[in-house]
Amino acid sequence: MDLSLKVWRQAGPDAVGGFKSYEAKGISPEASFLEMLDDVNEHLNEAGEDPIAFDHDCREGICGMCGVMINGDPHGPQSGTATCQLHMRKFNDGDSITIEPWRASSMPVIRDLIVDRSAFDRIIEAGGYISINTGAAPDANIIAVPKEAAEAAMDAASCIGCAACVAACPNSAANLFTAAKIQHLNLLPQGQPERFTRTVAMVETMEEYFGSCTNHGECESACPKNISIDFIAWMNRDYVKAQFKTFQKTGQ
Amino acid sequence: MGLIRKMNMDQEQTEPFLSSGEPSGPIETRWDNHRFATKLVNPANKRKYEIIVIGTGLAGASAAATFGELGYRVKAFTFHDSARRAHSIAAQGGINAAKNYPNDGDSIYRLFYDTVKGGDYRSRESNVYRLAQVSNEIVDQATAQGVPFAREYGGLLDNRSFGGAQVSRTFYARGQTGQQLLLGAYQSLSRQVSAGTVELHTRSEMLEIVVKDDRAVGVVMRDLTTGEVSSHSAHAVVLATGGYSNVFYLSTNAMASNTTAIWRAHRKGAYFANPCYTQIHPTCIPASDEHQSKLTLMSESLRNDGRIWVPLDPEDARPPNDIPQAERDYYLERQYPAFGNLVPRDVASRAAMRMIDENRGVGPLKNGVYLDFKSAIDRLGKNRIEERYGNLFEMYERITDENPYEVPMRIYPAPHYTMGGLWVDYNLMTSVPGLYSIGEANFSDHGANRLGASALMQGLADGYFVLPYTIGQYLSDYLNTDPVATDDDAFVEVETEVKERNARFLAIGGTRSVDHFHRELGKVMIEYCGLVRSREGLEKAISEIRTIKQEFWTDLRILGDSDSLNQSLERAGRVADFIELAELMCRDAIDREESCGGHFRVEHQTNDGEARRDDENFSFVSAWEWTGEDTPQVRRTEPLEFEYVALSQRSYK
Ligand SMILES: Cc1cc2nc3c(=O)[nH]c(=O)nc-3n(C[C@H](O)[C@H](O)[C@H](O)COP(=O)(O)OP(=O)(O)OC[C@H]3O[C@@H](n4cnc5c(N)ncnc54)[C@H](O)[C@@H]3O)c2cc1C
Ligand code: FES
């Protein structure tokens, strides 16, 4: 199939960026979206033009490294699918495709389609862990965890940290990411001792970097892992509870 | 025997064998005794030491976090944009531990035994026993970190059985075990970053190690966003940089996985052990065309419930569901009645390859075999299957556009894991004092073939529970010494080397992209140094690799500069190193005149086509020593002794 691409090119963080048009010809419908870009790059290199820089690694939707806006949609048209798992058979011969990086002031462009997502790491550093040192753990079966709780925690923990939620949000909020990270731990018995301090620390760090959530829900539909916005409600509930003195004094 | 001799770099030339430094005595007591005999660094002194950790996959993140908790000052580096990403994140199936929760007869000894046997008797018994011992602590640790392992209805942990094991000892988190374990380690690491014990550098690639007075004193890094080259020194350097399956171009590894860190270390004196031991995994999605950039693994756990078959008649073109039972060949169940579809990976891969060679492959390119869930769905119901494999089925459908609940999956073997890597002693130290290697980057523990769910176990064992103890032995000699200053000549020289090498790539100005050379290299390697090898083929491969190398250095085209983000330049360095490694892999494969585990030489097989080991002549580790640009590496050997697991021909019949 043949496609017309409009791709965001930007030489560096401080450079002025802009769209450039490219033709992608003879692309196999079996190719993935990133394989299509590989092919375009191969031709650019031949023609003496710098290849398009984009992030990717696992190419199977698990590492969260890839992610671009495709015709205005984070990760493109197929729901529950990361850019690397999108296949060209989802497009039609002759289509025009606009490809841009995530847009959010907290995630500046590094080059072309690559952005800096390190603000996510700052949120985790603020409290996205259970404070336990290596070697101090009790036998794994000492604490029984209701299967439902383990499943719900796993649903939250499936987040791949790609930042499509931020890119989708009109306010560039990171609530879905932060909520998923908080609730993964808050839903488990192991996470209870730090439940309220964790929630406050992570929410406040999130607010330092990202915009405020006004319940658009765009994040949920953009998420390649279908993470539910219910987690945001849970996070908000824990955040409110954490303001009460009883919780602050007893930690539970 | 002579294995307890202490390593002595000066004497080495005259000593015939490499010494592992493993302890002696009853195997159950070795690790305990060794820990007791190892010098400790007292808690107040730990902060006087600096340790560099390269790589923040499972092995690196767990080590860096643990060092930080202990009070060492740590600098950790990864070329990923966050420590939450690494190839480790893609591991699907699970992690082994000898907990015996299901009460089905497992024990530390059995896990040890299975791993030595599964490795086809080419691993160190002492290491493997230690691995089995600490396996239980890993599961405790991960659970306490909040890793959401699968649970039974009673709330306790669930287990499943995994390729090659007759007990259920595999812990899993849906099909995302590696992701969840890595997030656990990343979270612990983040806690140390926020505590200030670990300084973390992302998008930062190690391009050289620096050796002074015969010990590792630091590294030279390139910042991938700015292109800046900088030196970092420490009392010890740890390489946790993963495996080299991408030497085959198409593999199940993440695109960025590469050999550069360990290869550069090899060139600076670290021995490279068993480079030819590579694992080709039986359950991957077959390639659809030549544009394919990587292969996707379908977790081996699928073999627990899926049945593998091909049509009896090579000409049978009917859709799979129209082929009656009597006209199907469930070849693994037929050939290996005791293990059936659960034979180890190497056995399953070669069997699939034989089917395809006999022209009995299925799918449009006839390059796959069926993995069929029909009988499992009939037996357990679709819900149960969905619960177990839902996300894998979804992934398969996304890639192939076929629904595995209704049509059998098609699978084919693909390069997946490398058992070879830097040679390390029992303390996980390479042949360069002060330089350590952990996780898939080293050669330890898996022998010639790795069993399923044991790489995660080994990476985390090394990082959480082994290296944090053993590193004290070396460090204690350097108390109250400063790391070598980074303006020392040793660093300046290496920095210059690194800059010059990058300038060289940019100056070639040829016509071909770096991916072109990578693909060419991959074709040669999979053909001649893949599942099946022969002396003749390997010799041919070496000559073709040399041609590729020569063309690479004259016809490569890398655009842009080295002072900004330049992904082609990054790949050029990695592919240049893969090319050199490829030749060593072939030489090692020629040198090892036997078949064992993932290394199958056509010249060495039994009448029914199974691998034939030669224990009399090849019961050793090959450790290759770099001797300079223009002279071939020299092989050193570490003899292997089997006191506990009696040598026998593996049989899964
Ligand atoms: C698809 C797939 C599924 C798997 N499933 C399982 C399973 O179910 N069970 C199991 O036990 N094993 C499994 N494995 C194997 C297992 O995942 C790996 O062996 C293991 O995760 C390797 O971990 P590691 O920490 O050694 O290396 P990696 O995870 O590869 O980490 C390497 C790290 O080093 C960094 N790095 C590398 N080079 C440099 C450099 N030069 N400079 C700076 N940083 C560098 C990278 O950024 C990264 O952080 C699977 C493997 C694959 C491919
Ligand atoms: S490349 Fe890993 S999620 Fe897309």
Short mmCIF file of N, CA, C and O in Angstrom, two decimals, chain B residues 415-510:
data_model
loop_
_atom_site.label_atom_id
_atom_site.label_comp_id
_atom_site.label_asym_id
_atom_site.label_seq_id
_atom_site.Cartn_x
_atom_site.Cartn_y
_atom_site.Cartn_z
N PRO B 415 15.47 -17.17 18.00
CA PRO B 415 16.51 -16.88 18.99
C PRO B 415 15.93 -16.07 20.14
O PRO B 415 15.14 -15.15 19.93
N HIS B 416 16.36 -16.39 21.35
CA HIS B 416 15.61 -15.91 22.50
C HIS B 416 16.50 -15.55 23.68
O HIS B 416 16.26 -14.59 24.39
N TYR B 417 17.51 -16.36 23.92
CA TYR B 417 18.29 -16.18 25.15
C TYR B 417 19.71 -16.64 24.88
O TYR B 417 19.93 -17.55 24.10
N THR B 418 20.67 -15.99 25.54
CA THR B 418 22.05 -16.42 25.36
C THR B 418 22.62 -16.89 26.70
O THR B 418 22.72 -16.11 27.64
N MET B 419 22.96 -18.17 26.74
CA MET B 419 23.54 -18.72 27.98
C MET B 419 24.98 -18.25 28.12
O MET B 419 25.49 -18.11 29.22
N GLY B 420 25.66 -18.04 26.99
CA GLY B 420 27.02 -17.54 27.04
C GLY B 420 27.04 -16.11 27.54
O GLY B 420 26.01 -15.43 27.62
N GLY B 421 28.23 -15.64 27.87
CA GLY B 421 28.37 -14.27 28.37
C GLY B 421 29.72 -14.12 29.03
O GLY B 421 30.59 -14.99 28.89
N LEU B 422 29.90 -13.06 29.78
CA LEU B 422 31.21 -12.88 30.42
C LEU B 422 31.44 -14.00 31.43
O LEU B 422 30.55 -14.36 32.21
N TRP B 423 32.66 -14.52 31.41
CA TRP B 423 33.03 -15.52 32.40
C TRP B 423 33.10 -14.85 33.77
O TRP B 423 33.62 -13.73 33.89
N VAL B 424 32.51 -15.49 34.77
CA VAL B 424 32.60 -14.98 36.14
C VAL B 424 32.95 -16.11 37.09
O VAL B 424 32.62 -17.27 36.84
N ASP B 425 33.61 -15.76 38.18
CA ASP B 425 33.91 -16.76 39.20
C ASP B 425 32.70 -16.90 40.14
O ASP B 425 31.64 -16.30 39.89
N TYR B 426 32.86 -17.65 41.19
CA TYR B 426 31.74 -17.89 42.11
C TYR B 426 31.24 -16.59 42.74
O TYR B 426 30.10 -16.47 43.11
N ASN B 427 32.14 -15.59 42.83
CA ASN B 427 31.72 -14.29 43.36
C ASN B 427 31.09 -13.39 42.30
O ASN B 427 30.79 -12.24 42.58
N LEU B 428 30.93 -13.90 41.10
CA LEU B 428 30.38 -13.16 39.96
C LEU B 428 31.35 -12.08 39.45
O LEU B 428 30.95 -11.14 38.77
N MET B 429 32.62 -12.27 39.76
CA MET B 429 33.63 -11.34 39.25
C MET B 429 34.21 -11.88 37.95
O MET B 429 34.44 -13.08 37.82
N THR B 430 34.41 -11.00 36.98
CA THR B 430 34.98 -11.42 35.70
C THR B 430 36.48 -11.64 35.89
O THR B 430 37.01 -11.48 36.99
N SER B 431 37.17 -11.91 34.80
CA SER B 431 38.61 -12.11 34.91
C SER B 431 39.35 -10.78 35.11
O SER B 431 40.55 -10.78 35.31
N VAL B 432 38.62 -9.66 35.03
CA VAL B 432 39.24 -8.37 35.38
C VAL B 432 38.83 -8.04 36.82
O VAL B 432 37.66 -7.82 37.09
N PRO B 433 39.77 -8.01 37.74
CA PRO B 433 39.40 -7.72 39.13
C PRO B 433 38.62 -6.41 39.23
O PRO B 433 38.95 -5.43 38.55
N GLY B 434 37.59 -6.42 40.05
CA GLY B 434 36.78 -5.21 40.22
C GLY B 434 35.68 -5.07 39.20
O GLY B 434 34.83 -4.20 39.32
N LEU B 435 35.67 -5.93 38.18
CA LEU B 435 34.60 -5.90 37.18
C LEU B 435 33.70 -7.12 37.38
O LEU B 435 34.17 -8.25 37.34
N TYR B 436 32.42 -6.87 37.61
CA TYR B 436 31.46 -7.95 37.88
C TYR B 436 30.46 -8.03 36.74
O TYR B 436 30.22 -7.04 36.03
N SER B 437 29.84 -9.18 36.60
CA SER B 437 28.79 -9.29 35.60
C SER B 437 27.65 -10.14 36.14
O SER B 437 27.89 -11.22 36.71
N ILE B 438 26.43 -9.66 35.99
CA ILE B 438 25.27 -10.37 36.55
C ILE B 438 24.14 -10.44 35.53
O ILE B 438 24.13 -9.71 34.54
N GLY B 439 23.20 -11.32 35.79
CA GLY B 439 22.05 -11.48 34.89
C GLY B 439 22.45 -12.18 33.61
O GLY B 439 23.42 -12.95 33.57
N GLU B 440 21.70 -11.92 32.55
CA GLU B 440 21.94 -12.63 31.29
C GLU B 440 23.32 -12.30 30.72
O GLU B 440 23.86 -13.05 29.90
N ALA B 441 23.91 -11.19 31.15
CA ALA B 441 25.21 -10.78 30.62
C ALA B 441 26.33 -11.75 31.01
O ALA B 441 27.35 -11.81 30.33
N ASN B 442 26.17 -12.50 32.09
CA ASN B 442 27.24 -13.44 32.43
C ASN B 442 26.87 -14.84 31.93
O ASN B 442 25.81 -15.05 31.34
N PHE B 443 27.77 -15.79 32.14
CA PHE B 443 27.55 -17.12 31.56
C PHE B 443 27.06 -18.11 32.59
O PHE B 443 26.83 -19.26 32.27
N SER B 444 26.92 -17.69 33.82
CA SER B 444 26.80 -18.67 34.89
C SER B 444 25.45 -19.37 34.90
O SER B 444 24.50 -18.89 34.32
N ASP B 445 25.38 -20.44 35.54
CA ASP B 445 24.16 -21.12 36.00
C ASP B 445 23.35 -21.94 34.98
O ASP B 445 22.74 -22.92 35.35
N HIS B 446 23.27 -21.54 33.73
CA HIS B 446 22.36 -22.26 32.84
C HIS B 446 23.05 -23.28 31.94
O HIS B 446 22.38 -23.95 31.16
N GLY B 447 24.36 -23.38 32.03
CA GLY B 447 25.06 -24.36 31.21
C GLY B 447 24.79 -24.14 29.74
O GLY B 447 24.86 -23.01 29.26
N ALA B 448 24.44 -25.22 29.03
CA ALA B 448 24.27 -25.12 27.59
C ALA B 448 22.82 -24.92 27.19
O ALA B 448 22.50 -24.86 26.00
N ASN B 449 21.93 -24.87 28.17
CA ASN B 449 20.51 -24.70 27.85
C ASN B 449 19.82 -24.18 29.10
O ASN B 449 20.01 -24.71 30.19
N ARG B 450 19.00 -23.14 28.93
CA ARG B 450 18.32 -22.59 30.10
C ARG B 450 16.89 -23.13 30.17
O ARG B 450 16.19 -23.19 29.16
N LEU B 451 16.48 -23.49 31.36
CA LEU B 451 15.10 -23.93 31.54
C LEU B 451 14.18 -22.73 31.68
O LEU B 451 14.61 -21.66 32.12
N GLY B 452 12.93 -22.92 31.33
CA GLY B 452 11.96 -21.84 31.43
C GLY B 452 11.86 -21.30 32.84
O GLY B 452 12.04 -22.03 33.82
N ALA B 453 11.60 -19.99 32.94
CA ALA B 453 11.35 -19.33 34.22
C ALA B 453 12.58 -19.29 35.13
O ALA B 453 12.46 -19.10 36.34
N SER B 454 13.75 -19.50 34.56
CA SER B 454 14.93 -19.47 35.41
C SER B 454 15.85 -18.29 35.12
O SER B 454 16.82 -18.08 35.85
N ALA B 455 15.56 -17.49 34.08
CA ALA B 455 16.40 -16.32 33.83
C ALA B 455 16.03 -15.21 34.80
O ALA B 455 16.89 -14.53 35.35
N LEU B 456 14.73 -15.05 35.02
CA LEU B 456 14.29 -14.04 35.99
C LEU B 456 14.86 -14.39 37.35
O LEU B 456 15.36 -13.54 38.09
N MET B 457 14.79 -15.69 37.65
CA MET B 457 15.31 -16.18 38.93
C MET B 457 16.80 -15.86 39.05
O MET B 457 17.26 -15.34 40.07
N GLN B 458 17.55 -16.14 38.00
CA GLN B 458 19.00 -15.92 38.09
C GLN B 458 19.34 -14.43 38.18
O GLN B 458 20.19 -14.02 38.98
N GLY B 459 18.68 -13.61 37.36
CA GLY B 459 18.98 -12.18 37.38
C GLY B 459 18.73 -11.59 38.77
O GLY B 459 19.55 -10.84 39.30
N LEU B 460 17.61 -11.98 39.35
CA LEU B 460 17.28 -11.43 40.67
C LEU B 460 18.12 -12.07 41.78
O LEU B 460 18.44 -11.41 42.77
N ALA B 461 18.48 -13.33 41.61
CA ALA B 461 19.37 -13.97 42.59
C ALA B 461 20.70 -13.21 42.62
O ALA B 461 21.19 -12.80 43.67
N ASP B 462 21.26 -12.99 41.44
CA ASP B 462 22.54 -12.28 41.34
C ASP B 462 22.42 -10.90 41.99
O ASP B 462 23.28 -10.48 42.76
N GLY B 463 21.36 -10.19 41.64
CA GLY B 463 21.25 -8.79 42.04
C GLY B 463 20.84 -8.58 43.49
O GLY B 463 21.41 -7.74 44.18
N TYR B 464 19.88 -9.35 43.95
CA TYR B 464 19.40 -9.15 45.32
C TYR B 464 20.26 -9.90 46.35
O TYR B 464 20.51 -9.42 47.44
N PHE B 465 20.61 -11.14 46.00
CA PHE B 465 21.10 -12.01 47.08
C PHE B 465 22.53 -12.53 46.95
O PHE B 465 23.05 -13.10 47.89
N VAL B 466 23.15 -12.41 45.80
CA VAL B 466 24.51 -12.95 45.70
C VAL B 466 25.54 -11.83 45.68
O VAL B 466 26.36 -11.70 46.60
N LEU B 467 25.49 -10.99 44.67
CA LEU B 467 26.53 -9.96 44.54
C LEU B 467 26.64 -9.03 45.75
O LEU B 467 27.75 -8.69 46.16
N PRO B 468 25.52 -8.63 46.36
CA PRO B 468 25.66 -7.74 47.52
C PRO B 468 26.52 -8.35 48.64
O PRO B 468 27.12 -7.64 49.42
N TYR B 469 26.58 -9.70 48.70
CA TYR B 469 27.48 -10.32 49.67
C TYR B 469 28.89 -10.43 49.12
O TYR B 469 29.86 -10.12 49.78
N THR B 470 28.98 -10.96 47.88
CA THR B 470 30.30 -11.37 47.41
C THR B 470 31.20 -10.19 47.06
O THR B 470 32.41 -10.31 47.06
N ILE B 471 30.60 -9.04 46.78
CA ILE B 471 31.42 -7.91 46.35
C ILE B 471 32.33 -7.42 47.48
O ILE B 471 33.38 -6.83 47.25
N GLY B 472 31.93 -7.71 48.72
CA GLY B 472 32.71 -7.27 49.88
C GLY B 472 34.13 -7.82 49.88
O GLY B 472 35.08 -7.15 50.31
N GLN B 473 34.27 -9.03 49.36
CA GLN B 473 35.59 -9.67 49.34
C GLN B 473 36.62 -8.79 48.63
O GLN B 473 37.73 -8.60 49.11
N TYR B 474 36.21 -8.25 47.50
CA TYR B 474 37.13 -7.41 46.72
C TYR B 474 37.24 -6.02 47.33
O TYR B 474 38.33 -5.48 47.51
N LEU B 475 36.08 -5.45 47.66
CA LEU B 475 36.07 -4.06 48.13
C LEU B 475 36.90 -3.87 49.40
O LEU B 475 37.56 -2.84 49.57
N SER B 476 36.87 -4.87 50.28
CA SER B 476 37.49 -4.66 51.58
C SER B 476 38.99 -4.35 51.45
O SER B 476 39.55 -3.68 52.32
N ASP B 477 39.60 -4.77 50.36
CA ASP B 477 41.01 -4.45 50.16
C ASP B 477 41.25 -2.98 49.81
O ASP B 477 42.39 -2.53 49.79
N TYR B 478 40.20 -2.27 49.46
CA TYR B 478 40.38 -0.89 49.00
C TYR B 478 39.80 0.12 49.97
O TYR B 478 39.49 1.25 49.59
N LEU B 479 39.65 -0.29 51.22
CA LEU B 479 39.10 0.64 52.22
C LEU B 479 39.98 1.89 52.31
O LEU B 479 41.21 1.81 52.28
N ASN B 480 39.32 3.03 52.40
CA ASN B 480 40.01 4.32 52.52
C ASN B 480 40.90 4.68 51.32
O ASN B 480 41.82 5.46 51.45
N THR B 481 40.64 4.07 50.18
CA THR B 481 41.32 4.54 48.97
C THR B 481 40.27 5.27 48.14
O THR B 481 39.09 4.90 48.17
N ASP B 482 40.69 6.29 47.40
CA ASP B 482 39.74 6.99 46.53
C ASP B 482 39.69 6.29 45.19
O ASP B 482 40.69 5.74 44.75
N PRO B 483 38.55 6.36 44.52
CA PRO B 483 38.54 5.87 43.14
C PRO B 483 39.54 6.68 42.32
O PRO B 483 39.83 7.83 42.65
N VAL B 484 40.05 6.08 41.26
CA VAL B 484 40.99 6.78 40.38
C VAL B 484 40.31 8.04 39.82
O VAL B 484 39.15 7.99 39.42
N ALA B 485 41.03 9.16 39.81
CA ALA B 485 40.42 10.40 39.33
C ALA B 485 40.10 10.31 37.84
O ALA B 485 40.85 9.67 37.09
N THR B 486 39.01 10.93 37.40
CA THR B 486 38.62 10.79 36.00
C THR B 486 39.48 11.64 35.05
O THR B 486 39.31 11.56 33.85
N ASP B 487 40.40 12.45 35.62
CA ASP B 487 41.32 13.12 34.70
C ASP B 487 42.64 12.35 34.58
O ASP B 487 43.58 12.79 33.94
N ASP B 488 42.66 11.16 35.18
CA ASP B 488 43.82 10.28 35.04
C ASP B 488 43.99 9.88 33.57
O ASP B 488 43.01 9.76 32.83
N ASP B 489 45.24 9.67 33.16
CA ASP B 489 45.51 9.29 31.77
C ASP B 489 44.68 8.09 31.32
O ASP B 489 44.25 8.01 30.17
N ALA B 490 44.47 7.15 32.24
CA ALA B 490 43.72 5.94 31.88
C ALA B 490 42.35 6.33 31.33
O ALA B 490 41.87 5.76 30.34
N PHE B 491 41.71 7.30 31.95
CA PHE B 491 40.38 7.73 31.49
C PHE B 491 40.48 8.58 30.22
O PHE B 491 39.71 8.39 29.28
N VAL B 492 41.43 9.51 30.23
CA VAL B 492 41.56 10.41 29.08
C VAL B 492 41.77 9.62 27.79
O VAL B 492 41.13 9.87 26.78
N GLU B 493 42.62 8.62 27.89
CA GLU B 493 42.91 7.79 26.71
C GLU B 493 41.65 7.10 26.18
O GLU B 493 41.37 7.12 24.99
N VAL B 494 40.89 6.50 27.09
CA VAL B 494 39.72 5.76 26.67
C VAL B 494 38.65 6.71 26.12
O VAL B 494 37.98 6.41 25.14
N GLU B 495 38.50 7.86 26.76
CA GLU B 495 37.55 8.85 26.24
C GLU B 495 37.89 9.22 24.80
O GLU B 495 37.01 9.33 23.95
N THR B 496 39.17 9.41 24.56
CA THR B 496 39.60 9.75 23.20
C THR B 496 39.26 8.62 22.23
O THR B 496 38.73 8.83 21.15
N GLU B 497 39.53 7.37 22.67
CA GLU B 497 39.18 6.20 21.83
C GLU B 497 37.71 6.24 21.44
O GLU B 497 37.34 6.01 20.29
N VAL B 498 36.86 6.52 22.43
CA VAL B 498 35.42 6.50 22.19
C VAL B 498 35.04 7.59 21.18
O VAL B 498 34.28 7.34 20.23
N LYS B 499 35.56 8.76 21.37
CA LYS B 499 35.21 9.85 20.45
C LYS B 499 35.71 9.55 19.05
O LYS B 499 35.02 9.80 18.06
N GLU B 500 36.91 9.00 18.97
CA GLU B 500 37.47 8.70 17.65
C GLU B 500 36.65 7.63 16.93
O GLU B 500 36.45 7.68 15.72
N ARG B 501 36.19 6.67 17.70
CA ARG B 501 35.41 5.59 17.07
C ARG B 501 34.11 6.17 16.49
O ARG B 501 33.73 5.86 15.36
N ASN B 502 33.44 7.02 17.27
CA ASN B 502 32.21 7.62 16.75
C ASN B 502 32.50 8.47 15.51
O ASN B 502 31.74 8.45 14.54
N ALA B 503 33.60 9.19 15.55
CA ALA B 503 33.96 10.01 14.39
C ALA B 503 34.20 9.11 13.17
O ALA B 503 33.84 9.45 12.04
N ARG B 504 34.78 7.94 13.41
CA ARG B 504 35.05 7.02 12.30
C ARG B 504 33.76 6.55 11.63
O ARG B 504 33.68 6.50 10.41
N PHE B 505 32.76 6.20 12.45
CA PHE B 505 31.48 5.76 11.86
C PHE B 505 30.92 6.86 10.95
O PHE B 505 30.43 6.59 9.86
N LEU B 506 31.00 8.09 11.44
CA LEU B 506 30.41 9.20 10.69
C LEU B 506 31.20 9.50 9.42
O LEU B 506 30.65 10.01 8.44
N ALA B 507 32.49 9.18 9.46
CA ALA B 507 33.35 9.55 8.34
C ALA B 507 33.32 8.55 7.19
O ALA B 507 33.78 8.85 6.09
N ILE B 508 32.76 7.36 7.42
CA ILE B 508 32.82 6.34 6.34
C ILE B 508 32.13 6.86 5.09
O ILE B 508 32.64 6.75 3.98
N GLY B 509 30.94 7.41 5.28
CA GLY B 509 30.25 8.04 4.15
C GLY B 509 29.91 7.10 3.00
O GLY B 509 29.96 7.49 1.84
N GLY B 510 29.56 5.86 3.32
CA GLY B 510 29.22 4.90 2.28
C GLY B 510 27.78 5.02 1.83
O GLY B 510 27.20 6.12 1.86
#
